[in-house]
Amino acid sequence: QVQLVESGGGLVQAGGSLRLSCAASGSINSFNAMGWYRQTPGAQRETVALLTSESTTNYPDSVKGRFTISRDNAKNTVYLQMNTLKPEDTAVYFCNVRRCSGFYCANYWGQGTQVTVSS
């Protein structure tokens, strides 16, 4: 079982920055992929940033150029640097990691951290 603890959310003005952290209970080197997702009330959870074990990253157009996902293997932590924040970035942000063995993949989620961007 993998436990993920997120931190770094909060209230920020539009144009500001925040860095989210996701500390994993195990070695992040064992994960095939890591990512950040966000969700607003009544909406589906959407992908914000993905990072594979080969260090490939992927971002949706809505955050490309503003958000950056990174990892610190020594700290078993995944980060999401968010710059030039907009009110529409307001959401609960979730950390996700995926571990695959053969054809089976298990997904693990953090508890979520609230990000609120004021206009």
Coordinates of N, CA and C in Angstrom, one line a residue:
Q1 N 0.8 -1.2 0.0 CA 0.0 0.0 0.0 C 0.9 1.2 0.0
V2 N 0.5 2.2 -0.8 CA 1.2 3.5 -0.9 C 0.4 4.6 -0.3
Q3 N 1.0 5.4 0.5 CA 0.4 6.5 1.1 C 1.0 7.8 0.5
L4 N 0.1 8.7 0.1 CA 0.5 10.0 -0.4 C 0.0 11.1 0.4
V5 N 0.9 12.0 0.7 CA 0.5 13.2 1.6 C 0.8 14.5 0.8
E6 N -0.2 15.2 0.4 CA -0.1 16.5 -0.3 C 0.0 17.6 0.6
S7 N 0.7 18.7 0.2 CA 0.7 19.9 0.9 C 1.0 21.0 -0.1
G8 N 0.9 22.3 0.4 CA 1.2 23.4 -0.4 C 0.1 24.2 -1.0
G9 N -1.1 23.7 -0.8 CA -2.3 24.4 -1.3 C -2.5 25.7 -0.5
G10 N -3.5 26.5 -1.0 CA -3.8 27.7 -0.2 C -4.5 28.7 -1.1
L11 N -4.5 29.9 -0.6 CA -5.2 31.0 -1.3 C -4.1 32.0 -1.9
V12 N -4.2 32.3 -3.1 CA -3.3 33.1 -3.8 C -4.0 34.0 -4.8
Q13 N -3.4 35.2 -5.0 CA -4.0 36.1 -6.0 C -3.7 35.7 -7.4
A14 N -4.5 36.1 -8.3 CA -4.3 35.8 -9.7 C -2.9 36.4 -10.1
G15 N -2.2 35.6 -10.9 CA -0.8 35.9 -11.3 C 0.2 35.4 -10.3
G16 N -0.2 34.9 -9.2 CA 0.8 34.4 -8.2 C 1.2 33.0 -8.5
S17 N 2.0 32.4 -7.6 CA 2.5 31.1 -7.7 C 2.3 30.3 -6.4
L18 N 2.2 29.0 -6.6 CA 2.2 28.0 -5.5 C 3.0 26.8 -6.0
R19 N 3.5 26.1 -5.0 CA 4.2 24.8 -5.3 C 3.5 23.7 -4.4
L20 N 3.0 22.7 -5.0 CA 2.4 21.6 -4.3 C 3.4 20.5 -4.2
S21 N 3.3 19.8 -3.0 CA 4.2 18.7 -2.8 C 3.4 17.4 -2.5
C22 N 3.9 16.3 -2.9 CA 3.3 15.0 -2.7 C 4.4 14.1 -2.2
A23 N 4.3 13.8 -0.9 CA 5.3 12.9 -0.3 C 4.8 11.5 -0.3
A24 N 5.5 10.5 -0.9 CA 5.1 9.1 -0.9 C 5.8 8.3 0.2
S25 N 5.0 7.3 0.6 CA 5.5 6.4 1.7 C 6.6 5.5 1.2
G26 N 6.7 5.3 -0.1 CA 7.7 4.4 -0.6 C 8.6 5.1 -1.7
S27 N 9.5 4.3 -2.2 CA 10.4 4.9 -3.2 C 9.6 5.2 -4.5
I28 N 9.7 6.5 -4.9 CA 9.0 6.9 -6.2 C 9.7 6.3 -7.4
N29 N 10.9 5.7 -7.2 CA 11.5 5.0 -8.3 C 10.7 3.8 -8.7
S30 N 9.9 3.3 -7.8 CA 9.1 2.1 -8.1 C 7.8 2.4 -8.9
F31 N 7.5 3.6 -9.1 CA 6.3 4.0 -9.8 C 6.5 4.2 -11.3
N32 N 5.5 3.7 -12.1 CA 5.6 3.8 -13.5 C 5.2 5.2 -14.0
A33 N 4.4 5.9 -13.2 CA 3.9 7.2 -13.6 C 3.5 8.0 -12.4
M34 N 3.6 9.3 -12.4 CA 3.1 10.1 -11.3 C 2.4 11.3 -12.0
G35 N 1.4 11.8 -11.3 CA 0.7 12.9 -11.9 C -0.1 13.7 -10.9
W36 N -0.6 14.8 -11.4 CA -1.4 15.7 -10.6 C -2.7 15.9 -11.4
Y37 N -3.8 15.9 -10.6 CA -5.1 16.1 -11.2 C -5.9 17.1 -10.3
R38 N -6.9 17.7 -10.9 CA -7.7 18.6 -10.1 C -9.2 18.4 -10.4
Q39 N -10.0 18.8 -9.4 CA -11.4 18.6 -9.5 C -12.2 19.8 -8.9
T40 N -13.2 20.3 -9.5 CA -14.1 21.3 -9.0 C -15.4 20.6 -8.7
P41 N -16.3 21.2 -7.8 CA -17.6 20.6 -7.5 C -18.4 20.3 -8.8
G42 N -18.9 19.1 -8.9 CA -19.8 18.8 -10.0 C -19.1 18.5 -11.3
A43 N -17.8 18.6 -11.3 CA -17.0 18.3 -12.5 C -16.2 17.0 -12.4
Q44 N -15.8 16.5 -13.5 CA -14.9 15.3 -13.5 C -13.5 15.7 -13.1
R45 N -12.8 14.8 -12.6 CA -11.4 15.0 -12.3 C -10.6 15.1 -13.6
E46 N -9.7 16.1 -13.7 CA -9.0 16.3 -14.9 C -7.5 16.3 -14.7
T47 N -6.8 15.8 -15.7 CA -5.3 15.8 -15.6 C -4.7 17.1 -15.7
V48 N -3.8 17.4 -14.8 CA -3.0 18.6 -14.8 C -1.6 18.4 -15.3
A49 N -1.0 17.4 -14.9 CA 0.4 17.1 -15.3 C 0.7 15.6 -15.0
L50 N 1.5 15.1 -16.0 CA 1.9 13.7 -15.9 C 3.4 13.6 -16.0
L51 N 4.0 12.6 -15.3 CA 5.4 12.4 -15.4 C 5.7 10.9 -15.3
T52 N 6.3 10.4 -16.4 CA 6.5 9.0 -16.4 C 7.9 8.6 -15.8
S53 N 8.1 7.3 -15.6 CA 9.4 6.9 -15.0 C 10.6 7.2 -16.0
E54 N 10.3 7.4 -17.3 CA 11.3 7.8 -18.2 C 11.5 9.3 -18.3
S55 N 10.8 10.0 -17.4 CA 10.9 11.5 -17.3 C 10.2 12.2 -18.4
T56 N 9.3 11.6 -19.0 CA 8.5 12.2 -20.0 C 7.3 13.0 -19.3
T57 N 7.1 14.2 -19.7 CA 6.0 15.0 -19.1 C 4.9 15.3 -20.1
N58 N 3.7 15.5 -19.6 CA 2.6 15.9 -20.4 C 1.7 16.8 -19.7
Y59 N 1.2 17.8 -20.4 CA 0.3 18.8 -19.8 C -0.8 19.1 -20.7
P60 N -2.0 19.4 -20.2 CA -3.0 19.9 -21.1 C -2.8 21.3 -21.5
D61 N -3.4 21.8 -22.5 CA -3.1 23.1 -23.0 C -3.5 24.2 -22.0
S62 N -4.4 23.9 -21.1 CA -4.9 24.9 -20.1 C -3.8 25.3 -19.1
V63 N -2.8 24.4 -18.9 CA -1.7 24.8 -18.0 C -0.4 24.7 -18.6
K64 N -0.2 24.4 -19.8 CA 1.1 24.3 -20.5 C 1.8 25.6 -20.5
G65 N 3.0 25.6 -20.1 CA 3.8 26.8 -20.0 C 3.7 27.5 -18.6
R66 N 2.7 27.1 -17.8 CA 2.5 27.7 -16.5 C 2.8 26.7 -15.4
F67 N 2.5 25.4 -15.6 CA 2.7 24.4 -14.5 C 3.9 23.5 -14.9
T68 N 4.6 23.0 -13.9 CA 5.7 22.1 -14.1 C 5.7 21.0 -13.1
I69 N 5.7 19.8 -13.5 CA 5.8 18.7 -12.6 C 7.3 18.2 -12.5
S70 N 7.7 17.9 -11.3 CA 9.1 17.4 -11.1 C 9.1 16.4 -9.9
R71 N 10.3 15.8 -9.7 CA 10.4 14.8 -8.7 C 11.7 15.0 -8.0
D72 N 11.8 14.5 -6.8 CA 13.0 14.5 -6.0 C 13.1 13.1 -5.4
N73 N 13.9 12.2 -6.1 CA 13.9 10.8 -5.7 C 14.4 10.6 -4.3
A74 N 15.4 11.5 -3.8 CA 15.9 11.3 -2.5 C 14.9 11.6 -1.4
K75 N 13.9 12.4 -1.7 CA 12.8 12.8 -0.8 C 11.6 12.0 -1.1
N76 N 11.6 11.2 -2.1 CA 10.3 10.5 -2.5 C 9.1 11.4 -2.6
T77 N 9.4 12.5 -3.3 CA 8.4 13.6 -3.4 C 8.2 14.0 -4.8
V78 N 7.0 14.3 -5.2 CA 6.6 14.8 -6.5 C 6.1 16.3 -6.3
Y79 N 6.5 17.2 -7.1 CA 6.1 18.6 -7.0 C 5.3 19.0 -8.2
L80 N 4.5 20.0 -7.9 CA 3.8 20.7 -9.0 C 4.0 22.2 -8.8
Q81 N 4.8 22.8 -9.6 CA 5.1 24.3 -9.6 C 4.0 24.9 -10.4
M82 N 3.3 25.8 -9.9 CA 2.2 26.5 -10.6 C 2.5 28.0 -10.6
N83 N 2.7 28.5 -11.8 CA 2.9 30.0 -12.0 C 1.8 30.6 -12.7
T84 N 1.8 31.9 -12.6 CA 0.8 32.7 -13.4 C -0.6 32.1 -13.2
L85 N -1.0 31.9 -11.9 CA -2.2 31.3 -11.6 C -3.4 32.1 -12.0
K86 N -4.5 31.5 -12.4 CA -5.7 32.1 -12.8 C -6.9 31.7 -11.9
P87 N -7.9 32.5 -11.9 CA -9.1 32.0 -11.0 C -9.6 30.7 -11.5
E88 N -9.5 30.4 -12.7 CA -10.1 29.1 -13.2 C -9.2 27.9 -12.8
D89 N -8.0 28.2 -12.2 CA -7.2 27.1 -11.6 C -7.7 26.6 -10.3
T90 N -8.7 27.4 -9.7 CA -9.2 27.0 -8.4 C -9.8 25.6 -8.5
A91 N -9.4 24.8 -7.5 CA -9.8 23.4 -7.5 C -9.2 22.7 -6.3
V92 N -9.6 21.5 -6.1 CA -8.9 20.6 -5.2 C -7.9 19.8 -6.1
Y93 N -6.7 19.8 -5.7 CA -5.6 19.1 -6.5 C -5.2 17.8 -5.8
F94 N -5.1 16.8 -6.6 CA -4.8 15.4 -6.1 C -3.5 14.9 -6.7
C95 N -2.8 14.3 -5.9 CA -1.6 13.6 -6.4 C -1.9 12.1 -6.7
N96 N -1.4 11.6 -7.8 CA -1.6 10.2 -8.2 C -0.3 9.5 -8.5
V97 N -0.1 8.3 -8.2 CA 1.0 7.5 -8.6 C 0.4 6.1 -9.1
R98 N 1.1 5.6 -10.1 CA 0.7 4.3 -10.7 C 1.9 3.4 -10.6
R99 N 1.6 2.1 -10.2 CA 2.6 1.1 -10.1 C 2.1 -0.1 -10.9
C100 N 2.8 -0.5 -11.9 CA 2.4 -1.7 -12.7 C 3.3 -2.9 -12.5
S101 N 2.6 -4.0 -12.6 CA 3.3 -5.3 -12.5 C 2.7 -6.2 -13.5
G102 N 3.4 -6.4 -14.6 CA 2.8 -7.2 -15.7 C 1.7 -6.4 -16.3
F103 N 0.5 -7.0 -16.4 CA -0.6 -6.4 -17.0 C -1.5 -5.6 -15.9
Y104 N -1.1 -5.7 -14.7 CA -1.9 -5.1 -13.6 C -1.2 -3.8 -13.2
C105 N -2.1 -2.8 -13.1 CA -1.6 -1.5 -12.6 C -2.5 -1.0 -11.4
A106 N -1.8 -0.5 -10.4 CA -2.6 0.0 -9.2 C -2.4 1.5 -9.2
N107 N -3.4 2.2 -8.9 CA -3.4 3.6 -8.8 C -3.6 4.0 -7.3
Y108 N -2.8 5.0 -6.9 CA -2.9 5.5 -5.5 C -3.1 7.0 -5.5
W109 N -4.0 7.5 -4.6 CA -4.4 8.9 -4.6 C -4.1 9.5 -3.3
G110 N -3.7 10.8 -3.3 CA -3.6 11.5 -2.1 C -5.0 12.0 -1.6
Q111 N -5.0 12.7 -0.5 CA -6.3 13.2 0.0 C -6.8 14.5 -0.6
G112 N -5.9 15.2 -1.4 CA -6.3 16.4 -2.0 C -5.9 17.6 -1.2
T113 N -5.6 18.7 -1.9 CA -5.3 19.9 -1.3 C -5.9 21.1 -2.1
Q114 N -6.6 22.0 -1.4 CA -7.4 23.0 -2.0 C -6.4 24.2 -2.5
V115 N -6.7 24.5 -3.7 CA -6.0 25.7 -4.3 C -7.1 26.7 -4.7
T116 N -7.0 27.9 -4.2 CA -8.0 29.0 -4.5 C -7.3 30.2 -5.0
V117 N -7.6 30.6 -6.2 CA -7.0 31.7 -6.9 C -8.1 32.9 -6.9
S118 N -7.8 34.0 -6.3 CA -8.7 35.1 -6.3 C -8.4 36.1 -7.4
S119 N -9.4 36.7 -7.9 CA -9.2 37.6 -9.0 C -8.9 39.0 -8.5

